[in-house]
Short mmCIF file of C-alpha atoms in Angstrom, two decimals:
data_model
loop_
_atom_site.label_atom_id
_atom_site.label_comp_id
_atom_site.label_asym_id
_atom_site.label_seq_id
_atom_site.Cartn_x
_atom_site.Cartn_y
_atom_site.Cartn_z
CA MET A 1 0.01 -0.05 0.06
CA VAL A 2 1.46 3.34 -0.97
CA SER A 3 0.99 6.12 1.51
CA VAL A 4 -0.35 9.25 -0.04
CA TYR A 5 -1.00 12.41 2.05
CA LEU A 6 -0.59 15.36 -0.30
CA ALA A 7 -2.56 16.06 -3.33
CA SER A 8 -0.61 15.90 -6.58
CA VAL A 9 1.69 19.02 -6.78
CA GLY A 10 4.29 20.26 -9.24
CA TYR A 11 7.75 21.01 -8.00
CA LEU A 12 10.46 23.47 -9.13
CA CYS A 13 13.89 23.89 -7.48
CA PRO A 14 15.54 27.12 -8.58
CA GLY A 15 19.17 27.90 -7.63
CA THR A 16 19.04 31.65 -7.53
CA LEU A 17 16.65 34.34 -6.44
CA LEU A 18 16.07 35.46 -10.04
CA GLU A 19 15.24 31.85 -11.10
CA ALA A 20 12.80 31.66 -8.13
CA LEU A 21 11.06 34.89 -9.16
CA ALA A 22 10.94 33.67 -12.74
CA ALA A 23 9.47 30.41 -11.65
CA LEU A 24 6.74 32.16 -9.73
CA GLU A 25 6.05 34.42 -12.64
CA SER A 26 5.72 31.50 -15.04
CA ASN A 27 3.49 29.58 -12.57
CA PRO A 28 0.97 32.08 -10.96
CA ALA A 29 -0.66 29.23 -9.15
CA ALA A 30 2.61 28.10 -7.48
CA ARG A 31 3.62 28.83 -3.91
CA PRO A 32 7.10 29.34 -2.47
CA LEU A 33 8.23 26.53 -0.18
CA ALA A 34 10.69 27.63 2.57
CA GLY A 35 11.33 25.39 5.56
CA GLY A 36 8.03 23.58 4.97
CA GLN A 37 7.36 23.32 8.75
CA THR A 38 4.04 25.12 8.29
CA LEU A 39 3.27 24.67 4.53
CA ILE A 40 3.98 20.89 4.31
CA ASN A 41 1.68 20.27 7.21
CA VAL A 42 -1.02 22.44 5.72
CA LEU A 43 -0.65 20.49 2.43
CA LYS A 44 -0.81 17.11 4.27
CA GLY A 45 -4.04 18.22 5.78
CA ARG A 46 -5.21 19.33 2.33
CA MET A 47 -6.19 22.73 3.81
CA VAL A 48 -5.11 24.63 0.78
CA GLU A 49 -4.82 23.70 -2.85
CA VAL A 50 -1.47 24.43 -4.38
CA GLU A 51 -0.67 23.65 -8.02
CA ALA A 52 3.08 23.76 -7.67
CA LEU A 53 5.84 24.48 -5.11
CA VAL A 54 8.84 26.66 -5.79
CA ASP A 55 11.42 25.19 -3.40
CA LEU A 56 13.72 27.95 -2.09
CA ASN A 57 16.06 25.62 -0.18
CA ARG A 58 18.82 25.74 -2.83
CA VAL A 59 18.78 29.48 -3.06
CA ASP A 60 21.96 29.98 -1.00
CA GLU A 61 22.03 33.70 -1.51
CA LEU A 62 18.93 33.97 0.81
CA ARG A 63 20.64 32.11 3.72
CA GLY A 64 23.23 34.61 4.94
CA ILE A 65 23.38 36.40 8.26
CA THR A 66 25.46 39.60 7.83
CA PRO A 67 26.67 42.30 10.18
CA LEU A 68 25.86 45.70 8.81
CA PRO A 69 28.12 48.84 9.07
CA ASP A 70 25.53 50.72 11.14
CA GLY A 71 25.61 48.01 13.87
CA GLY A 72 22.59 46.16 12.62
CA ILE A 73 22.12 42.79 11.07
CA GLU A 74 20.73 41.60 7.82
CA VAL A 75 19.20 38.12 8.01
CA GLY A 76 18.41 36.30 4.75
CA ALA A 77 14.85 35.06 4.60
CA MET A 78 15.94 31.41 4.14
CA ALA A 79 18.24 31.47 7.30
CA THR A 80 16.94 28.55 9.44
CA LEU A 81 15.78 29.28 12.91
CA SER A 82 18.78 27.17 14.13
CA ASP A 83 21.14 29.35 12.06
CA VAL A 84 19.70 32.50 13.59
CA ALA A 85 19.60 31.16 17.19
CA GLY A 86 23.23 30.09 16.96
CA SER A 87 24.61 33.03 15.01
CA SER A 88 27.44 34.85 16.79
CA VAL A 89 26.49 38.04 14.87
CA VAL A 90 22.92 37.93 16.22
CA LEU A 91 24.05 36.88 19.70
CA GLU A 92 26.42 39.86 19.84
CA ARG A 93 24.28 42.54 18.17
CA ARG A 94 20.65 41.84 19.13
CA PRO A 95 20.53 38.81 21.39
CA VAL A 96 16.76 38.96 21.95
CA LEU A 97 16.37 37.76 18.38
CA ALA A 98 18.54 34.67 19.03
CA GLU A 99 16.69 33.89 22.29
CA VAL A 100 13.18 34.15 20.85
CA VAL A 101 14.01 32.31 17.60
CA GLY A 102 15.67 29.65 19.74
CA SER A 103 12.53 29.09 21.69
CA VAL A 104 10.24 28.39 18.77
CA ALA A 105 8.86 24.89 18.59
CA ASP A 106 11.76 22.35 18.82
CA ILE A 107 15.15 21.47 17.49
CA GLN A 108 13.88 19.58 14.38
CA VAL A 109 11.54 22.33 13.44
CA ARG A 110 14.25 24.97 13.95
CA ASN A 111 16.67 22.93 11.73
CA ARG A 112 14.33 23.25 8.70
CA GLY A 113 12.11 26.18 9.51
CA THR A 114 13.24 29.59 8.30
CA ILE A 115 12.92 33.11 9.64
CA GLY A 116 11.28 34.21 6.36
CA GLY A 117 8.72 31.36 6.51
CA ASN A 118 7.81 32.14 10.04
CA VAL A 119 7.34 35.80 9.26
CA CYS A 120 5.44 35.27 6.02
CA ALA A 121 3.04 32.83 7.67
CA SER A 122 1.78 35.74 9.71
CA ASP A 123 0.13 33.37 12.18
CA PRO A 124 -1.20 35.58 15.02
CA THR A 125 0.47 33.24 17.49
CA ASN A 126 3.90 33.39 15.92
CA HIS A 127 6.79 34.91 17.94
CA LEU A 128 8.52 36.79 15.15
CA PRO A 129 5.90 39.23 13.81
CA PRO A 130 5.45 41.14 17.15
CA LEU A 131 9.26 40.92 17.88
CA LEU A 132 10.14 42.43 14.57
CA VAL A 133 7.63 45.21 14.87
CA ALA A 134 9.05 46.01 18.31
CA LEU A 135 12.53 45.99 17.05
CA GLY A 136 11.65 48.36 14.24
CA ALA A 137 12.86 45.79 11.66
CA THR A 138 12.56 46.38 7.89
CA LEU A 139 11.72 43.74 5.43
CA THR A 140 13.09 43.55 1.89
CA ILE A 141 10.72 42.16 -0.73
CA ALA A 142 12.16 41.01 -4.03
CA THR A 143 10.01 41.42 -7.08
CA PRO A 144 10.53 40.84 -10.83
CA GLY A 145 11.14 44.60 -11.21
CA GLY A 146 13.48 45.13 -8.34
CA GLU A 147 13.05 45.28 -4.61
CA ARG A 148 11.22 47.30 -2.02
CA VAL A 149 11.65 47.76 1.71
CA VAL A 150 8.63 47.63 4.00
CA PRO A 151 8.83 48.55 7.77
CA ALA A 152 7.65 45.78 10.06
CA ASP A 153 4.66 47.67 11.27
CA GLU A 154 3.31 47.81 7.72
CA PHE A 155 4.25 44.25 6.77
CA PHE A 156 1.66 42.20 8.65
CA LEU A 157 -1.73 42.73 7.05
CA GLY A 158 -3.86 39.99 8.54
CA VAL A 159 -4.04 36.31 9.45
CA TYR A 160 -1.65 34.52 6.98
CA GLU A 161 -1.47 37.80 4.99
CA THR A 162 1.60 40.03 4.55
CA ALA A 163 2.81 42.69 2.25
CA VAL A 164 4.53 40.03 0.01
CA GLY A 165 2.32 39.84 -3.01
CA GLN A 166 1.79 37.22 -5.70
CA GLY A 167 5.03 36.51 -7.56
CA GLU A 168 7.14 38.27 -4.88
CA LEU A 169 9.46 36.86 -2.24
CA LEU A 170 10.65 38.10 1.07
CA SER A 171 14.44 38.16 0.66
CA ALA A 172 15.88 39.64 3.82
CA ILE A 173 15.10 41.15 7.16
CA ARG A 174 17.18 44.08 8.63
CA ILE A 175 17.39 44.32 12.38
CA PRO A 176 18.57 47.70 13.63
CA ALA A 177 21.36 48.04 16.13
CA ALA A 178 20.39 48.17 19.83
CA THR A 179 22.11 51.56 20.47
CA GLY A 180 21.77 51.23 24.28
CA SER A 181 18.19 50.02 24.38
CA GLY A 182 17.06 47.01 26.33
CA ASP A 183 14.88 44.30 24.67
CA HIS A 184 12.64 41.82 26.36
CA PHE A 185 10.10 39.29 24.96
CA ALA A 186 7.64 38.03 27.62
CA SER A 187 5.08 35.32 26.90
CA VAL A 188 2.77 32.74 28.37
CA THR A 189 2.94 29.64 26.22
CA ILE A 190 1.29 26.23 25.94
CA GLY A 191 3.77 24.13 27.83
CA ARG A 192 7.33 25.30 28.15
CA GLU A 193 8.48 27.06 24.95
CA GLY A 194 5.27 26.01 23.10
CA THR A 195 2.80 28.09 21.05
CA CYS A 196 2.25 31.57 22.49
CA ILE A 197 -1.09 32.32 24.23
CA VAL A 198 -0.14 35.96 24.57
CA ASN A 199 3.24 37.64 24.14
CA ALA A 200 4.52 41.16 24.60
CA THR A 201 7.88 42.69 23.49
CA ALA A 202 9.32 45.87 24.85
CA VAL A 203 12.36 47.83 23.55
CA VAL A 204 13.16 50.51 26.09
CA GLY A 205 15.82 53.16 25.95
CA GLY A 206 16.55 56.86 25.53
CA GLY A 207 13.41 57.79 27.42
CA SER A 208 10.93 55.98 25.24
CA ALA A 209 9.52 52.45 24.83
CA ARG A 210 8.17 50.43 21.96
CA ILE A 211 5.64 47.88 23.23
CA VAL A 212 4.10 45.29 20.88
CA ILE A 213 1.54 42.64 21.83
CA GLY A 214 0.91 39.42 19.94
CA CYS A 215 -1.88 36.85 19.92
CA VAL A 216 -4.61 39.37 20.65
CA ALA A 217 -5.46 40.41 17.11
CA PRO A 218 -4.86 39.22 13.53
CA VAL A 219 -1.65 41.32 13.48
CA PRO A 220 0.75 42.56 16.14
CA ILE A 221 -0.62 45.55 18.23
CA ARG A 222 1.38 48.52 19.33
CA ALA A 223 0.45 49.62 22.86
CA THR A 224 0.57 53.29 21.83
CA THR A 225 -1.28 54.72 24.88
CA MET A 226 1.12 52.90 27.26
CA GLU A 227 4.08 54.04 25.11
CA SER A 228 3.05 57.70 25.20
CA ARG A 229 2.47 57.57 28.97
CA LEU A 230 6.04 56.25 29.54
CA ALA A 231 7.76 58.81 27.26
CA GLY A 232 10.35 60.65 29.20
CA ARG A 233 9.23 59.04 32.50
CA ARG A 234 11.54 57.45 34.93
CA ILE A 235 10.80 53.70 34.80
CA SER A 236 9.57 51.96 37.92
CA GLU A 237 6.98 49.35 38.57
CA PRO A 238 4.30 51.69 39.79
CA VAL A 239 4.85 54.02 36.80
CA VAL A 240 4.72 51.16 34.26
CA ARG A 241 1.72 49.54 36.00
CA ASP A 242 -0.07 52.87 35.87
CA ALA A 243 0.86 53.36 32.23
CA ALA A 244 -0.73 49.98 31.40
CA SER A 245 -4.06 50.89 32.92
CA GLY A 246 -6.87 50.32 30.44
CA LEU A 247 -4.65 48.36 28.11
CA GLY A 248 -6.58 45.09 28.50
CA GLU A 249 -9.88 46.77 28.02
CA SER A 250 -8.69 48.46 24.80
CA LEU A 251 -8.14 45.05 23.18
CA THR A 252 -10.56 42.57 21.72
CA PRO A 253 -8.66 39.27 21.75
CA PRO A 254 -10.15 36.04 20.77
CA ALA A 255 -11.39 33.36 23.17
CA ASP A 256 -10.35 29.78 22.49
CA VAL A 257 -9.60 26.50 24.21
CA HIS A 258 -6.31 27.93 25.54
CA ALA A 259 -7.55 31.24 27.06
CA SER A 260 -10.71 33.28 27.43
CA ASP A 261 -10.80 36.71 26.01
CA ALA A 262 -10.74 38.11 29.61
CA TYR A 263 -7.60 36.12 30.43
CA ARG A 264 -5.87 37.29 27.21
CA ARG A 265 -6.65 40.90 28.19
CA HIS A 266 -5.17 40.32 31.58
CA LEU A 267 -2.09 38.61 30.18
CA ALA A 268 -1.62 41.40 27.58
CA ALA A 269 -1.39 44.02 30.42
CA GLU A 270 0.75 41.97 32.77
CA LEU A 271 3.18 40.78 30.04
CA SER A 272 3.53 44.35 28.75
CA ILE A 273 4.43 45.47 32.28
CA GLU A 274 6.85 42.56 32.63
CA ALA A 275 8.42 43.20 29.20
CA VAL A 276 8.96 46.93 29.96
CA LEU A 277 10.51 46.41 33.34
CA ARG A 278 12.89 43.68 32.15
CA ALA A 279 13.79 45.63 29.00
CA TYR A 280 14.52 48.69 31.09
CA ALA A 281 16.76 46.68 33.42
CA LYS A 282 18.72 45.54 30.41
CA SER A 283 19.14 49.02 28.94
CA ASN A 284 22.10 51.43 29.33
CA MET B 1 25.44 19.19 -4.29
CA PRO B 2 22.94 18.38 -7.03
CA ASN B 3 21.94 20.84 -9.74
CA PRO B 4 18.62 22.53 -9.36
CA THR B 5 16.22 22.18 -12.23
CA ASP B 6 16.92 24.66 -14.98
CA SER B 7 13.44 24.74 -16.54
CA VAL B 8 10.52 26.80 -15.26
CA GLN B 9 8.16 23.83 -15.80
CA PRO B 10 7.08 22.18 -12.65
CA VAL B 11 7.55 18.39 -12.46
CA THR B 12 5.11 15.91 -10.74
CA GLN B 13 7.87 13.26 -10.42
CA ALA B 14 11.61 13.18 -10.34
CA VAL B 15 14.50 10.77 -9.65
CA VAL B 16 15.78 11.12 -6.15
CA SER B 17 19.26 10.03 -5.18
CA VAL B 18 20.10 9.89 -1.57
CA GLU B 19 22.78 8.36 0.51
CA VAL B 20 20.99 6.57 3.39
CA ASN B 21 23.01 5.02 6.15
CA GLY B 22 26.04 5.09 3.82
CA ILE B 23 24.30 3.43 0.84
CA THR B 24 23.27 5.42 -2.27
CA GLU B 25 19.75 4.69 -3.43
CA SER B 26 17.93 6.16 -6.40
CA ARG B 27 14.25 6.05 -7.04
CA MET B 28 11.63 7.80 -9.13
CA VAL B 29 9.21 9.45 -6.82
CA GLU B 30 6.19 11.72 -7.00
CA SER B 31 6.87 15.34 -6.03
CA ARG B 32 4.18 15.01 -3.35
CA ARG B 33 5.88 12.05 -1.63
CA LEU B 34 6.95 12.73 1.85
CA LEU B 35 10.51 11.65 2.90
CA VAL B 36 9.16 9.47 5.70
CA HIS B 37 7.05 7.44 3.21
CA PHE B 38 9.99 7.25 0.77
CA LEU B 39 12.25 5.84 3.60
CA ARG B 40 9.61 3.40 4.91
CA ASP B 41 7.77 2.28 1.80
CA ASP B 42 10.25 2.76 -1.06
CA LEU B 43 13.43 1.79 0.89
CA GLY B 44 11.93 -0.58 3.39
CA LEU B 45 13.45 1.33 6.33
CA THR B 46 10.54 1.06 8.65
CA GLY B 47 12.32 1.95 11.83
CA THR B 48 11.32 5.58 11.16
CA HIS B 49 7.72 5.88 12.32
CA VAL B 50 4.67 7.96 11.34
CA GLY B 51 3.06 8.88 14.67
CA CYS B 52 0.80 11.85 13.78
CA ASP B 53 -0.27 13.67 10.70
CA SER B 54 0.66 17.15 11.78
CA GLY B 55 4.39 17.25 12.24
CA ASN B 56 4.24 17.29 16.04
CA CYS B 57 5.30 13.93 17.45
CA GLY B 58 8.85 13.54 16.13
CA ALA B 59 8.55 9.71 15.70
CA CYS B 60 9.75 10.36 12.10
CA THR B 61 12.94 12.02 13.16
CA VAL B 62 16.03 11.40 10.96
CA GLU B 63 19.31 13.05 10.46
CA LEU B 64 19.46 14.93 7.10
CA ASP B 65 22.73 16.52 6.08
CA GLY B 66 23.96 16.53 9.68
CA VAL B 67 20.87 17.83 11.46
CA THR B 68 17.78 16.25 12.87
CA VAL B 69 14.61 16.86 11.01
CA LYS B 70 11.01 15.53 11.03
CA SER B 71 11.01 13.49 7.82
CA CYS B 72 7.18 13.90 7.58
CA THR B 73 7.77 17.61 6.91
CA VAL B 74 10.27 17.17 4.09
CA LEU B 75 9.40 16.02 0.62
CA ALA B 76 11.50 13.18 -0.82
CA VAL B 77 12.44 15.32 -3.79
CA GLN B 78 13.90 17.86 -1.41
CA ALA B 79 16.36 15.23 -0.18
CA ASP B 80 17.98 14.68 -3.58
CA GLY B 81 21.67 14.58 -3.11
CA ALA B 82 21.48 14.47 0.74
CA ALA B 83 23.07 12.19 3.27
CA ILE B 84 20.54 10.69 5.61
CA THR B 85 20.90 8.58 8.77
CA THR B 86 17.95 6.65 10.04
CA ILE B 87 17.69 4.59 13.15
CA GLU B 88 18.87 1.62 11.21
CA GLY B 89 22.10 3.34 10.64
CA LEU B 90 22.57 4.76 14.08
CA ALA B 91 24.44 1.78 15.27
CA ALA B 92 27.47 3.42 13.66
CA SER B 93 27.31 6.21 16.26
CA ARG B 94 29.76 6.06 19.08
CA PHE B 95 26.91 6.76 21.52
CA PHE B 96 24.55 3.96 20.28
CA ASP B 97 25.57 1.12 22.52
CA ASP B 98 25.52 3.28 25.74
CA LEU B 99 22.18 4.80 24.77
CA CYS B 100 20.64 1.31 24.10
CA ASP B 101 22.01 -0.10 27.45
CA ALA B 102 20.84 3.02 29.31
CA PHE B 103 17.34 2.99 27.77
CA ASN B 104 17.11 -0.66 28.64
CA GLU B 105 18.22 -0.27 32.23
CA HIS B 106 16.23 2.86 32.92
CA HIS B 107 13.12 1.53 31.27
CA GLY B 108 13.22 4.40 28.79
CA LEU B 109 10.53 2.83 26.59
CA GLN B 110 7.32 0.90 26.87
CA CYS B 111 5.71 0.50 23.46
CA GLY B 112 8.85 1.76 21.73
CA PHE B 113 7.03 3.70 19.12
CA CYS B 114 8.74 6.99 19.89
CA THR B 115 12.11 5.35 20.62
CA PRO B 116 13.77 5.60 17.27
CA GLY B 117 13.05 9.33 17.21
CA MET B 118 14.18 9.70 20.80
CA LEU B 119 17.46 8.02 19.97
CA MET B 120 17.97 10.21 16.92
CA SER B 121 17.52 13.32 19.06
CA ALA B 122 19.56 11.93 21.90
CA THR B 123 22.48 11.12 19.56
CA ALA B 124 22.29 14.56 18.01
CA LEU B 125 22.41 16.07 21.54
CA LEU B 126 25.39 13.96 22.81
CA SER B 127 27.36 14.54 19.57
CA ALA B 128 27.00 18.35 20.06
CA ASN B 129 27.02 18.49 23.92
CA PRO B 130 28.52 15.26 25.49
CA GLU B 131 27.66 16.33 29.05
CA PRO B 132 24.23 17.89 28.91
CA THR B 133 22.40 19.13 31.93
CA GLU B 134 18.91 17.86 32.67
CA PRO B 135 17.24 21.00 31.29
CA GLU B 136 19.35 20.62 28.10
CA ILE B 137 18.30 16.98 27.73
CA ARG B 138 14.57 17.94 28.16
CA ARG B 139 14.99 20.69 25.60
CA ALA B 140 16.70 18.31 23.16
CA ILE B 141 13.69 15.95 23.17
CA GLN B 142 11.05 18.74 23.00
CA GLY B 143 10.27 17.65 19.51
CA ASN B 144 9.72 13.93 20.44
CA ILE B 145 6.35 13.09 22.11
CA CYS B 146 6.03 9.98 24.16
CA ARG B 147 2.55 8.69 25.24
CA CYS B 148 3.77 5.89 27.55
CA THR B 149 6.59 6.89 29.83
CA GLY B 150 6.07 10.46 31.02
CA TYR B 151 9.68 11.16 29.90
CA VAL B 152 11.33 10.78 33.30
CA ASN B 153 12.97 7.55 32.41
CA ILE B 154 13.95 8.77 28.99
CA VAL B 155 15.69 11.76 30.45
CA ALA B 156 17.43 9.52 33.01
CA ALA B 157 18.58 7.15 30.27
CA ILE B 158 20.06 9.87 28.17
CA ALA B 159 21.83 11.36 31.26
CA ASP B 160 23.24 7.95 32.08
CA ALA B 161 24.32 7.32 28.51
CA SER B 162 26.19 10.61 28.60
CA ASP B 163 27.99 9.57 31.79
CA ARG B 164 28.87 6.19 30.26
CA SER B 165 30.25 7.70 27.12
CA MET B 166 32.31 10.25 29.08
CA SER B 167 33.79 7.54 31.32
CA GLY B 168 33.96 4.71 28.76
#
């Protein structure tokens, strides 16, 4: 008996970014295949119909992790989560990225799964979308006509929907230098290092904070009221707690088997407070 | 490293050449074929198990080009040109005898279904980190689910195997 899970699908394996874009252009019903840790499982469950897959795993030019002259990092979209978590460049320049990436799923998933795939999935429970918004990352999208750069807070458009259009590919993510700020990602997960139920990332420094909450909406949410209340303030727990007042009530998170909407509102506030206090403790 | 396809025409089947446990095998496979089914059904290596249909359980764990992966989340065509080690080839590892002795003595299995995957992950751990702490062991098998043991004996077995390899 022959085991068959996926529906019949075409396969292309380009060796360069230009070949990959050409393959997508020639096959409008094709989808890019990155690490496959999401897409292969979706195809096994026959949850989407895909006519063909453009495998990006031989496009080596998308795998690099490069230090930038301004102190930031450029991470290729096909860098595996293991590559990012173990990269000396990332560990030195923006360690929160290595810590968070290294906590996603498990070792086998991180060995195949890519940063680009995780980001482009735009699953509301994924770790990277809110983290990248908090870090002020920019995302480079390669198109047949050239490339364009999109800031993280304009990249995530909805559940499973990003600014990457048909026939385009995310090619790289730029992470700015820390410049004295402290970063912290706080979360409550299903089991240790499991899927996030709610997460909050804070980047604190120079008298300001960026606070981004995940798992409470289709896309990451900036806690703008809390941010503005903290601007120029001396950070202490009472100050931060006060700044978070009303945060939970301002959100309309989903209720599901893992948490009620009320609990998600509670976690959003508490994790935002925790993230800010811990990020502040790490700042210069 | 094999050459990627030059044409922009998708293929629904292709010849896959892989080195599995040191032996090169070539087969024509459909593009949709999962690596785990290729290993089990086409190559007869049934030590790698299919335990779920969602990429969660890790019973399908193999080593692909030096790193552990869940073979149910890789297409066979993606493994063209790769070197794979399955549980059948793990006996060549210097940790194998100690791991098997330790799993036996610590009762690190009951039904044994998760065990090949556990041994693959344990071997990868010890190869990179010969003296892991208990948290490191637990983290290393995060991608391998066991329904029988509650993990305590598995963790103890891996810790013991690491002691044995360090002293032996």
